[in-house]
GROMACS .gro file of C-alpha atoms in nm:
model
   86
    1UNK     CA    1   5.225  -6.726   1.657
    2UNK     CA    2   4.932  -6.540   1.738
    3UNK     CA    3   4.840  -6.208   1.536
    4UNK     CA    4   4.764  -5.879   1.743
    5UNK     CA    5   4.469  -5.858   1.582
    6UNK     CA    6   4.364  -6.199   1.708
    7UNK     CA    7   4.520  -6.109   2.081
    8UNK     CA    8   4.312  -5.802   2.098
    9UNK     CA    9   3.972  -6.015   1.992
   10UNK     CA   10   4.087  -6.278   2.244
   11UNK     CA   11   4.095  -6.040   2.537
   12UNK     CA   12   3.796  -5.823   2.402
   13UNK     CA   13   3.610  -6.152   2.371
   14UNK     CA   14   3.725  -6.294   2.778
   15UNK     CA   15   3.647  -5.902   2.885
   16UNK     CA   16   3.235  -5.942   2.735
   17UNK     CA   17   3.192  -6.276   2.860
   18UNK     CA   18   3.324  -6.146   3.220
   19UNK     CA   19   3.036  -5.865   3.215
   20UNK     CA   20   2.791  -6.095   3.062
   21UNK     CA   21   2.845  -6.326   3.380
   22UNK     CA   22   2.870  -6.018   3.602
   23UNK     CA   23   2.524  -5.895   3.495
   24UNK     CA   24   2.391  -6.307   3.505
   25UNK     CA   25   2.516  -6.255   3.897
   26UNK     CA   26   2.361  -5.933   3.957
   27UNK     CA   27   1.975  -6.034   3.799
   28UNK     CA   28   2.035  -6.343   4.026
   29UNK     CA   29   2.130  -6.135   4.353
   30UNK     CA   30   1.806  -5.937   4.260
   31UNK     CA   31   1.601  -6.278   4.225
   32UNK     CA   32   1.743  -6.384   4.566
   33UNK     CA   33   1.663  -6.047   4.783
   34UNK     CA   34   1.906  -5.829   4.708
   35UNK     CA   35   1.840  -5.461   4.586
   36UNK     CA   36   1.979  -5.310   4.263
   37UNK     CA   37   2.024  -4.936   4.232
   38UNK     CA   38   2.194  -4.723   3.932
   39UNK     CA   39   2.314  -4.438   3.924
   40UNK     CA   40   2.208  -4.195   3.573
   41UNK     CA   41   2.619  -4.140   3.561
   42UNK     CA   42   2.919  -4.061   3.761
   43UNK     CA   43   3.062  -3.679   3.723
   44UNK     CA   44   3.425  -3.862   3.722
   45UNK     CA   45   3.647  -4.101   3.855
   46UNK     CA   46   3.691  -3.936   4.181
   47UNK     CA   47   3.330  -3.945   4.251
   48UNK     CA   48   3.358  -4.349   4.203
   49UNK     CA   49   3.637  -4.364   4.411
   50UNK     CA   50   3.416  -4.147   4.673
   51UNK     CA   51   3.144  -4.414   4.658
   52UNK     CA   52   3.335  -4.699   4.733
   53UNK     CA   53   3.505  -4.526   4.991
   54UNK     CA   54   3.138  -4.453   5.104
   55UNK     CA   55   3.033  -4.754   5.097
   56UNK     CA   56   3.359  -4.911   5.325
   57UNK     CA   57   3.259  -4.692   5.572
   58UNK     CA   58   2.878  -4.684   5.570
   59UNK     CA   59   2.746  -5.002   5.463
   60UNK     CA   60   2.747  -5.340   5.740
   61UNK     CA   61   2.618  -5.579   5.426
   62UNK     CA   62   2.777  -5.748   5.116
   63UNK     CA   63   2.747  -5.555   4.812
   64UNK     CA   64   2.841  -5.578   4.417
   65UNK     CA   65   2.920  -5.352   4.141
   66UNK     CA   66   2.882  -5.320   3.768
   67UNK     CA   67   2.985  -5.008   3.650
   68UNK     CA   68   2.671  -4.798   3.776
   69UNK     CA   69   2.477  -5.030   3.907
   70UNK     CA   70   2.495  -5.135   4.272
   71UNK     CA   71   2.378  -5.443   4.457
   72UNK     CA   72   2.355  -5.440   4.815
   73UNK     CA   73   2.261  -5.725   5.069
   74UNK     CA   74   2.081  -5.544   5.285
   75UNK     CA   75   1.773  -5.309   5.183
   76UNK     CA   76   1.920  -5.079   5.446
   77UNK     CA   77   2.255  -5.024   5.272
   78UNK     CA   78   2.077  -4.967   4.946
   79UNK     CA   79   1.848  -4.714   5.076
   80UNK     CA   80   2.137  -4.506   5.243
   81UNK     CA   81   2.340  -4.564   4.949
   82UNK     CA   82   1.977  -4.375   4.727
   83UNK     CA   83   1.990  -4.120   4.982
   84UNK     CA   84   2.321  -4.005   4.923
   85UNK     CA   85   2.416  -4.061   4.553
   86UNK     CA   86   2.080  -4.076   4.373
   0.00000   0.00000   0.00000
């Protein structure tokens, strides 16, 4: 039987190799034309519920997301996306 101690360092462990990977993708999107923006912070979890919902309705390209940083397909997107939330 596992320990709870052991479960928690299991799932912490499978959560940082997930972002690890998800940052690997992102430098990769970047290497292959893709443009990275971050945001300094987010006021709150509305306001990243606003972007997204932004985003759905503004952007025509593929994008990604790790916490505040943003990958979009198209330079286009990206550049909107600066415009309003930078």
């Amino acid at each position: 039987m596992i320990s709870l101690e052991e479960e928690l360092s299991e799932k912490m462990s499978k959560l940082l190799a997930e972002e690890i990977d998800r940052e690997i993708m992102i430098d990769m999107l970047v290497l292959t034309g893709w443009t990275k923006v971050e945001l300094d912070r987010l006021k709150d979890r509305y306001e990243s519920i606003d972007i997204e919902l932004w985003i759905d309705d503004n952007c025509t390209g593929k994008y990604t997301k790790l916490g505040r940083t943003f990958v979009f397909e198209k330079k286009e997107d990206a550049e909107w996306f600066s415009l309003r939330w930078l």
